[in-house]
PDB file of C-alpha atoms in Angstrom:
ATOM      1  CA  UNK R  91     -15.137 -27.550 -47.311  1.00  0.00           C
ATOM      2  CA  UNK R  92     -16.406 -24.913 -49.793  1.00  0.00           C
ATOM      3  CA  UNK R  93     -16.847 -21.460 -49.077  1.00  0.00           C
ATOM      4  CA  UNK R  94     -20.388 -21.481 -49.314  1.00  0.00           C
ATOM      5  CA  UNK R  95     -20.563 -24.287 -46.673  1.00  0.00           C
ATOM      6  CA  UNK R  96     -18.485 -22.436 -44.247  1.00  0.00           C
ATOM      7  CA  UNK R  97     -20.453 -19.120 -45.103  1.00  0.00           C
ATOM      8  CA  UNK R  98     -23.780 -20.768 -44.201  1.00  0.00           C
ATOM      9  CA  UNK R  99     -22.276 -22.324 -40.915  1.00  0.00           C
ATOM     10  CA  UNK R 100     -21.087 -18.922 -39.935  1.00  0.00           C
ATOM     11  CA  UNK R 101     -24.271 -17.200 -40.738  1.00  0.00           C
ATOM     12  CA  UNK R 102     -26.308 -19.656 -38.649  1.00  0.00           C
ATOM     13  CA  UNK R 103     -23.854 -19.492 -35.519  1.00  0.00           C
ATOM     14  CA  UNK R 104     -24.137 -15.599 -36.045  1.00  0.00           C
ATOM     15  CA  UNK R 105     -28.112 -15.924 -35.911  1.00  0.00           C
ATOM     16  CA  UNK R 106     -28.123 -17.786 -33.156  1.00  0.00           C
ATOM     17  CA  UNK R 107     -25.333 -16.044 -31.103  1.00  0.00           C
ATOM     18  CA  UNK R 108     -27.091 -12.485 -31.529  1.00  0.00           C
ATOM     19  CA  UNK R 109     -30.474 -14.048 -30.902  1.00  0.00           C
ATOM     20  CA  UNK R 110     -29.376 -15.723 -27.646  1.00  0.00           C
ATOM     21  CA  UNK R 111     -27.553 -12.530 -26.379  1.00  0.00           C
ATOM     22  CA  UNK R 112     -30.302 -10.428 -26.942  1.00  0.00           C
ATOM     23  CA  UNK R 113     -32.887 -12.521 -25.354  1.00  0.00           C
ATOM     24  CA  UNK R 114     -30.730 -13.306 -22.270  1.00  0.00           C
ATOM     25  CA  UNK R 115     -30.633  -9.248 -21.907  1.00  0.00           C
ATOM     26  CA  UNK R 116     -34.327  -8.979 -22.337  1.00  0.00           C
ATOM     27  CA  UNK R 117     -35.162 -12.300 -20.770  1.00  0.00           C
ATOM     28  CA  UNK R 118     -33.742 -11.958 -17.207  1.00  0.00           C
ATOM     29  CA  UNK R 119     -35.749  -9.025 -16.059  1.00  0.00           C
ATOM     30  CA  UNK R 120     -38.786 -10.418 -17.951  1.00  0.00           C
ATOM     31  CA  UNK R 121     -38.283 -13.710 -16.185  1.00  0.00           C
ATOM     32  CA  UNK R 122     -37.969 -11.918 -12.889  1.00  0.00           C
ATOM     33  CA  UNK R 123     -41.102  -9.813 -13.795  1.00  0.00           C
ATOM     34  CA  UNK R 124     -43.226 -12.824 -14.508  1.00  0.00           C
ATOM     35  CA  UNK R 125     -41.950 -14.861 -11.485  1.00  0.00           C
ATOM     36  CA  UNK R 126     -43.033 -12.433  -8.717  1.00  0.00           C
ATOM     37  CA  UNK R 127     -45.363 -10.062 -10.174  1.00  0.00           C
ATOM     38  CA  UNK R 128     -49.342 -10.690  -9.816  1.00  0.00           C
ATOM     39  CA  UNK R 129     -51.758  -9.316 -11.941  1.00  0.00           C
ATOM     40  CA  UNK R 130     -54.672  -9.870 -13.650  1.00  0.00           C
ATOM     41  CA  UNK R 131     -53.518 -10.404 -17.409  1.00  0.00           C
ATOM     42  CA  UNK R 132     -50.347 -12.379 -16.455  1.00  0.00           C
ATOM     43  CA  UNK R 133     -51.990 -15.480 -17.867  1.00  0.00           C
ATOM     44  CA  UNK R 134     -52.580 -13.743 -21.076  1.00  0.00           C
ATOM     45  CA  UNK R 135     -48.995 -12.492 -21.136  1.00  0.00           C
ATOM     46  CA  UNK R 136     -47.457 -16.039 -20.402  1.00  0.00           C
ATOM     47  CA  UNK R 137     -49.611 -17.424 -23.286  1.00  0.00           C
ATOM     48  CA  UNK R 138     -48.320 -15.099 -26.029  1.00  0.00           C
ATOM     49  CA  UNK R 139     -44.769 -15.784 -24.462  1.00  0.00           C
ATOM     50  CA  UNK R 140     -45.402 -19.555 -25.109  1.00  0.00           C
ATOM     51  CA  UNK R 141     -47.370 -19.124 -28.429  1.00  0.00           C
ATOM     52  CA  UNK R 142     -44.076 -20.321 -30.464  1.00  0.00           C
ATOM     53  CA  UNK R 143     -44.008 -23.773 -28.798  1.00  0.00           C
ATOM     54  CA  UNK R 144     -47.449 -24.280 -30.160  1.00  0.00           C
ATOM     55  CA  UNK R 145     -47.891 -22.194 -33.197  1.00  0.00           C
ATOM     56  CA  UNK R 146     -46.525 -23.440 -36.411  1.00  0.00           C
ATOM     57  CA  UNK R 147     -43.587 -21.562 -37.409  1.00  0.00           C
ATOM     58  CA  UNK R 148     -45.115 -20.678 -40.925  1.00  0.00           C
ATOM     59  CA  UNK R 149     -47.902 -18.709 -39.126  1.00  0.00           C
ATOM     60  CA  UNK R 150     -45.660 -16.536 -37.101  1.00  0.00           C
ATOM     61  CA  UNK R 151     -43.665 -15.923 -40.285  1.00  0.00           C
ATOM     62  CA  UNK R 152     -46.371 -15.211 -42.573  1.00  0.00           C
ATOM     63  CA  UNK R 153     -47.728 -12.488 -40.154  1.00  0.00           C
ATOM     64  CA  UNK R 154     -44.272 -11.070 -39.881  1.00  0.00           C
ATOM     65  CA  UNK R 155     -43.611 -11.103 -43.408  1.00  0.00           C
ATOM     66  CA  UNK R 156     -47.017  -9.205 -43.768  1.00  0.00           C
ATOM     67  CA  UNK R 157     -45.860  -6.580 -41.086  1.00  0.00           C
ATOM     68  CA  UNK R 158     -42.648  -6.098 -42.827  1.00  0.00           C
ATOM     69  CA  UNK R 159     -44.494  -5.234 -46.114  1.00  0.00           C
ATOM     70  CA  UNK R 160     -43.839  -1.507 -46.954  1.00  0.00           C
ATOM     71  CA  UNK R 161     -47.897  -1.719 -47.838  1.00  0.00           C
ATOM     72  CA  UNK R 162     -48.459  -1.944 -43.960  1.00  0.00           C
ATOM     73  CA  UNK R 163     -47.863   0.599 -41.267  1.00  0.00           C
ATOM     74  CA  UNK R 164     -44.932  -1.262 -39.803  1.00  0.00           C
ATOM     75  CA  UNK R 165     -43.084  -1.638 -42.929  1.00  0.00           C
ATOM     76  CA  UNK R 166     -43.985   1.594 -44.183  1.00  0.00           C
ATOM     77  CA  UNK R 167     -42.471   3.265 -41.358  1.00  0.00           C
ATOM     78  CA  UNK R 168     -39.234   1.331 -41.013  1.00  0.00           C
ATOM     79  CA  UNK R 169     -38.848   1.587 -44.722  1.00  0.00           C
ATOM     80  CA  UNK R 170     -39.540   5.318 -45.314  1.00  0.00           C
ATOM     81  CA  UNK R 171     -38.339   6.821 -41.826  1.00  0.00           C
ATOM     82  CA  UNK R 172     -35.697   4.505 -41.148  1.00  0.00           C
ATOM     83  CA  UNK R 173     -34.514   3.047 -44.365  1.00  0.00           C
ATOM     84  CA  UNK R 174     -34.907  -0.229 -43.163  1.00  0.00           C
ATOM     85  CA  UNK R 175     -36.465  -3.190 -45.082  1.00  0.00           C
ATOM     86  CA  UNK R 176     -36.731  -6.376 -43.082  1.00  0.00           C
ATOM     87  CA  UNK R 177     -38.049  -8.612 -45.521  1.00  0.00           C
ATOM     88  CA  UNK R 178     -35.701 -11.133 -47.055  1.00  0.00           C
ATOM     89  CA  UNK R 179     -32.841  -9.565 -45.071  1.00  0.00           C
ATOM     90  CA  UNK R 180     -30.598 -10.809 -42.009  1.00  0.00           C
ATOM     91  CA  UNK R 181     -32.127  -8.362 -39.797  1.00  0.00           C
ATOM     92  CA  UNK R 182     -35.659  -9.508 -40.757  1.00  0.00           C
ATOM     93  CA  UNK R 183     -34.962 -12.924 -39.713  1.00  0.00           C
ATOM     94  CA  UNK R 184     -32.958 -11.813 -36.619  1.00  0.00           C
ATOM     95  CA  UNK R 185     -36.303 -10.086 -35.195  1.00  0.00           C
ATOM     96  CA  UNK R 186     -38.198 -13.260 -36.378  1.00  0.00           C
ATOM     97  CA  UNK R 187     -35.741 -15.462 -34.384  1.00  0.00           C
ATOM     98  CA  UNK R 188     -36.060 -13.309 -31.073  1.00  0.00           C
ATOM     99  CA  UNK R 189     -39.794 -13.767 -31.271  1.00  0.00           C
ATOM    100  CA  UNK R 190     -39.983 -17.089 -32.146  1.00  0.00           C
ATOM    101  CA  UNK R 191     -37.076 -18.108 -29.438  1.00  0.00           C
ATOM    102  CA  UNK R 192     -38.627 -16.116 -26.815  1.00  0.00           C
ATOM    103  CA  UNK R 193     -40.067 -19.095 -24.642  1.00  0.00           C
ATOM    104  CA  UNK R 194     -37.199 -20.906 -24.669  1.00  0.00           C
ATOM    105  CA  UNK R 195     -35.079 -18.175 -23.010  1.00  0.00           C
ATOM    106  CA  UNK R 196     -37.933 -16.781 -20.674  1.00  0.00           C
ATOM    107  CA  UNK R 197     -39.343 -20.046 -19.077  1.00  0.00           C
ATOM    108  CA  UNK R 198     -36.382 -21.549 -17.549  1.00  0.00           C
ATOM    109  CA  UNK R 199     -35.352 -18.118 -16.281  1.00  0.00           C
ATOM    110  CA  UNK R 200     -39.053 -17.445 -14.999  1.00  0.00           C
ATOM    111  CA  UNK R 201     -38.846 -21.150 -13.227  1.00  0.00           C
ATOM    112  CA  UNK R 202     -35.143 -20.359 -11.782  1.00  0.00           C
ATOM    113  CA  UNK R 203     -36.404 -17.302 -10.384  1.00  0.00           C
ATOM    114  CA  UNK R 204     -39.480 -18.677  -8.706  1.00  0.00           C
ATOM    115  CA  UNK R 205     -37.523 -21.491  -7.179  1.00  0.00           C
ATOM    116  CA  UNK R 206     -35.729 -19.319  -4.915  1.00  0.00           C
ATOM    117  CA  UNK R 207     -37.078 -18.932  -1.602  1.00  0.00           C
ATOM    118  CA  UNK R 208     -38.802 -15.540  -0.706  1.00  0.00           C
ATOM    119  CA  UNK R 209     -36.533 -15.200   2.418  1.00  0.00           C
ATOM    120  CA  UNK R 210     -33.441 -14.568   0.210  1.00  0.00           C
ATOM    121  CA  UNK R 211     -35.023 -11.448  -1.426  1.00  0.00           C
ATOM    122  CA  UNK R 212     -36.194 -10.507   2.250  1.00  0.00           C
ATOM    123  CA  UNK R 213     -33.189 -10.909   3.962  1.00  0.00           C
ATOM    124  CA  UNK R 214     -31.119  -8.754   1.055  1.00  0.00           C
ATOM    125  CA  UNK R 215     -33.843  -6.021   1.288  1.00  0.00           C
ATOM    126  CA  UNK R 216     -33.536  -5.884   5.379  1.00  0.00           C
ATOM    127  CA  UNK R 217     -29.903  -5.506   5.050  1.00  0.00           C
ATOM    128  CA  UNK R 218     -30.313  -2.347   3.204  1.00  0.00           C
ATOM    129  CA  UNK R 219     -29.505  -3.570  -0.442  1.00  0.00           C
ATOM    130  CA  UNK R 220     -30.974  -1.909  -3.427  1.00  0.00           C
ATOM    131  CA  UNK R 221     -33.129  -3.728  -6.061  1.00  0.00           C
ATOM    132  CA  UNK R 222     -30.385  -3.936  -8.374  1.00  0.00           C
ATOM    133  CA  UNK R 223     -27.949  -5.559  -6.011  1.00  0.00           C
ATOM    134  CA  UNK R 224     -30.201  -7.974  -4.859  1.00  0.00           C
ATOM    135  CA  UNK R 225     -31.165  -9.011  -8.307  1.00  0.00           C
ATOM    136  CA  UNK R 226     -27.418  -9.190  -9.455  1.00  0.00           C
ATOM    137  CA  UNK R 227     -25.635 -10.357  -6.322  1.00  0.00           C
ATOM    138  CA  UNK R 228     -28.478 -12.817  -4.630  1.00  0.00           C
ATOM    139  CA  UNK R 229     -30.919 -13.777  -7.211  1.00  0.00           C
ATOM    140  CA  UNK R 230     -28.919 -14.287 -10.419  1.00  0.00           C
ATOM    141  CA  UNK R 231     -25.924 -16.353  -8.566  1.00  0.00           C
ATOM    142  CA  UNK R 232     -28.664 -18.691  -7.323  1.00  0.00           C
ATOM    143  CA  UNK R 233     -30.276 -19.393 -10.920  1.00  0.00           C
ATOM    144  CA  UNK R 234     -26.941 -19.958 -12.720  1.00  0.00           C
ATOM    145  CA  UNK R 235     -28.369 -23.741 -13.728  1.00  0.00           C
ATOM    146  CA  UNK R 236     -31.188 -22.229 -15.414  1.00  0.00           C
ATOM    147  CA  UNK R 237     -29.560 -19.470 -17.043  1.00  0.00           C
ATOM    148  CA  UNK R 238     -27.071 -21.980 -18.798  1.00  0.00           C
ATOM    149  CA  UNK R 239     -30.360 -24.043 -19.629  1.00  0.00           C
ATOM    150  CA  UNK R 240     -32.018 -20.897 -21.127  1.00  0.00           C
ATOM    151  CA  UNK R 241     -28.938 -20.109 -23.162  1.00  0.00           C
ATOM    152  CA  UNK R 242     -28.161 -23.487 -24.343  1.00  0.00           C
ATOM    153  CA  UNK R 243     -31.783 -24.290 -25.375  1.00  0.00           C
ATOM    154  CA  UNK R 244     -32.336 -20.760 -26.777  1.00  0.00           C
ATOM    155  CA  UNK R 245     -28.978 -21.239 -29.184  1.00  0.00           C
ATOM    156  CA  UNK R 246     -29.990 -24.915 -30.022  1.00  0.00           C
ATOM    157  CA  UNK R 247     -33.364 -23.746 -31.036  1.00  0.00           C
ATOM    158  CA  UNK R 248     -32.059 -20.969 -33.096  1.00  0.00           C
ATOM    159  CA  UNK R 249     -29.682 -23.286 -35.184  1.00  0.00           C
ATOM    160  CA  UNK R 250     -32.723 -25.690 -36.280  1.00  0.00           C
ATOM    161  CA  UNK R 251     -35.038 -22.939 -37.150  1.00  0.00           C
ATOM    162  CA  UNK R 252     -36.443 -23.398 -40.627  1.00  0.00           C
ATOM    163  CA  UNK R 253     -39.955 -22.357 -41.219  1.00  0.00           C
ATOM    164  CA  UNK R 254     -39.849 -18.804 -39.696  1.00  0.00           C
ATOM    165  CA  UNK R 255     -36.525 -18.131 -41.582  1.00  0.00           C
ATOM    166  CA  UNK R 256     -37.559 -19.330 -45.037  1.00  0.00           C
ATOM    167  CA  UNK R 257     -40.611 -17.259 -44.663  1.00  0.00           C
ATOM    168  CA  UNK R 258     -39.201 -14.297 -43.720  1.00  0.00           C
ATOM    169  CA  UNK R 259     -35.796 -14.404 -45.069  1.00  0.00           C
ATOM    170  CA  UNK R 260     -36.166 -16.777 -48.019  1.00  0.00           C
ATOM    171  CA  UNK R 261     -33.059 -18.908 -49.287  1.00  0.00           C
ATOM    172  CA  UNK R 262     -30.497 -15.808 -50.116  1.00  0.00           C
ATOM    173  CA  UNK R 263     -26.578 -17.084 -49.833  1.00  0.00           C
ATOM    174  CA  UNK R 264     -24.664 -14.929 -47.398  1.00  0.00           C
ATOM    175  CA  UNK R 265     -27.604 -13.179 -46.243  1.00  0.00           C
ATOM    176  CA  UNK R 266     -30.618 -15.581 -45.060  1.00  0.00           C
ATOM    177  CA  UNK R 267     -29.222 -18.967 -45.926  1.00  0.00           C
ATOM    178  CA  UNK R 268     -28.953 -20.900 -42.823  1.00  0.00           C
ATOM    179  CA  UNK R 269     -27.962 -24.464 -42.412  1.00  0.00           C
ATOM    180  CA  UNK R 270     -31.382 -25.923 -41.967  1.00  0.00           C
ATOM    181  CA  UNK R 271     -32.753 -24.336 -45.366  1.00  0.00           C
ATOM    182  CA  UNK R 272     -29.412 -25.217 -46.733  1.00  0.00           C
ATOM    183  CA  UNK R 273     -29.865 -28.889 -45.954  1.00  0.00           C
ATOM    184  CA  UNK R 274     -33.661 -28.950 -47.553  1.00  0.00           C
ATOM    185  CA  UNK R 275     -32.372 -27.061 -50.383  1.00  0.00           C
ATOM    186  CA  UNK R 276     -29.442 -29.696 -50.978  1.00  0.00           C
ATOM    187  CA  UNK R 277     -31.820 -32.796 -50.433  1.00  0.00           C
ATOM    188  CA  UNK R 278     -34.097 -30.966 -53.102  1.00  0.00           C
ATOM    189  CA  UNK R 279     -31.269 -30.737 -55.647  1.00  0.00           C
ATOM    190  CA  UNK R 280     -30.446 -34.592 -54.523  1.00  0.00           C
ATOM    191  CA  UNK R 281     -26.934 -33.108 -52.962  1.00  0.00           C
ATOM    192  CA  UNK R 282     -27.043 -35.693 -50.275  1.00  0.00           C
ATOM    193  CA  UNK R 283     -23.359 -35.659 -49.229  1.00  0.00           C
ATOM    194  CA  UNK R 284     -23.355 -31.803 -48.646  1.00  0.00           C
ATOM    195  CA  UNK R 285     -26.848 -32.334 -47.091  1.00  0.00           C
ATOM    196  CA  UNK R 286     -25.255 -34.896 -44.958  1.00  0.00           C
ATOM    197  CA  UNK R 287     -22.487 -32.505 -43.731  1.00  0.00           C
ATOM    198  CA  UNK R 288     -24.638 -29.802 -42.629  1.00  0.00           C
ATOM    199  CA  UNK R 289     -26.888 -32.404 -40.820  1.00  0.00           C
ATOM    200  CA  UNK R 290     -23.908 -33.840 -39.129  1.00  0.00           C
ATOM    201  CA  UNK R 291     -22.529 -30.535 -37.639  1.00  0.00           C
ATOM    202  CA  UNK R 292     -26.043 -29.697 -36.573  1.00  0.00           C
ATOM    203  CA  UNK R 293     -26.133 -32.972 -34.873  1.00  0.00           C
ATOM    204  CA  UNK R 294     -23.072 -32.764 -33.105  1.00  0.00           C
ATOM    205  CA  UNK R 295     -23.768 -29.178 -31.814  1.00  0.00           C
ATOM    206  CA  UNK R 296     -27.379 -30.238 -30.312  1.00  0.00           C
ATOM    207  CA  UNK R 297     -25.878 -33.331 -28.849  1.00  0.00           C
ATOM    208  CA  UNK R 298     -23.289 -31.075 -27.172  1.00  0.00           C
ATOM    209  CA  UNK R 299     -25.785 -28.589 -26.099  1.00  0.00           C
ATOM    210  CA  UNK R 300     -28.081 -31.202 -24.552  1.00  0.00           C
ATOM    211  CA  UNK R 301     -25.436 -33.032 -22.815  1.00  0.00           C
ATOM    212  CA  UNK R 302     -24.302 -29.683 -21.020  1.00  0.00           C
ATOM    213  CA  UNK R 303     -28.041 -29.329 -20.091  1.00  0.00           C
ATOM    214  CA  UNK R 304     -28.332 -32.754 -18.736  1.00  0.00           C
ATOM    215  CA  UNK R 305     -25.028 -32.612 -17.064  1.00  0.00           C
ATOM    216  CA  UNK R 306     -25.962 -29.396 -15.448  1.00  0.00           C
ATOM    217  CA  UNK R 307     -29.512 -30.552 -14.222  1.00  0.00           C
ATOM    218  CA  UNK R 308     -27.952 -33.854 -13.135  1.00  0.00           C
ATOM    219  CA  UNK R 309     -25.327 -31.859 -10.864  1.00  0.00           C
ATOM    220  CA  UNK R 310     -27.696 -29.705  -9.542  1.00  0.00           C
ATOM    221  CA  UNK R 311     -30.124 -32.534  -8.195  1.00  0.00           C
ATOM    222  CA  UNK R 312     -27.023 -34.231  -6.614  1.00  0.00           C
ATOM    223  CA  UNK R 313     -26.449 -31.253  -4.264  1.00  0.00           C
TER     224      UNK R 313
END
C-alpha cells in the first residue's frame, strides 16, 4: 500500500469519526426534544432534518459552496472576521458532512426516546431526580441499541459520501480526497486495481457495521 492510499483512508476515517462524534453530542438533546416536545412547527423541523434523505447530495453541496463563497454574507464573515475559508478544505467538508448525515443520527435517537414508557420519566421526577440525572441515568441507558444504531449508520454513511464532498471540497489529496472520490478518480484513470482496493475496504467496513446493527436489533427483539 502506498502513502496516498493510506492517507486517503485515514482522511476518510477522520472525517467519519469527527462527524459522528459531533452529531452524537448534538443528536442526543435534539432527539430528546423531538421525541417529547409538541409544538406547531415540529413537522417542519422534522422535514428539514430529514431533507438529506431525499435531497440529491449535489443540491446541498451546491448551496453550501455558494454559502462558503466570500461574495456572500456567511462566506465573507468567515473569511474576513474569522480568517476561515471553508470551500475546498477539510473544515468545509466536515460542516457539509455534519449537515448531510444529520438524519442518520437524529432519527434513531428520536425513535429510541419515543419508545421509552412515559412512566420512567415520571417515576424519576417523582423521586426528586433532576432533568440531567433523568436524562443521563434513566433515558440514555434505555436507548443504548438506538445509540449504537445511530452511531453505526452515521459512520457508515459518512465513509460513503461522494456528492456533497466533491461539490464542497473537490479532490485535493490529503485535504478533501476521501475514499469514495478516490474510487471514482481511479476508475476514470483506468486504475482498476487501486479502485478495487478502496472499494474492498469500504465494503468490509460497511458489512461489519451492518452486521453489528442487525445483531443488536436481533438481540433486542429476543429480550
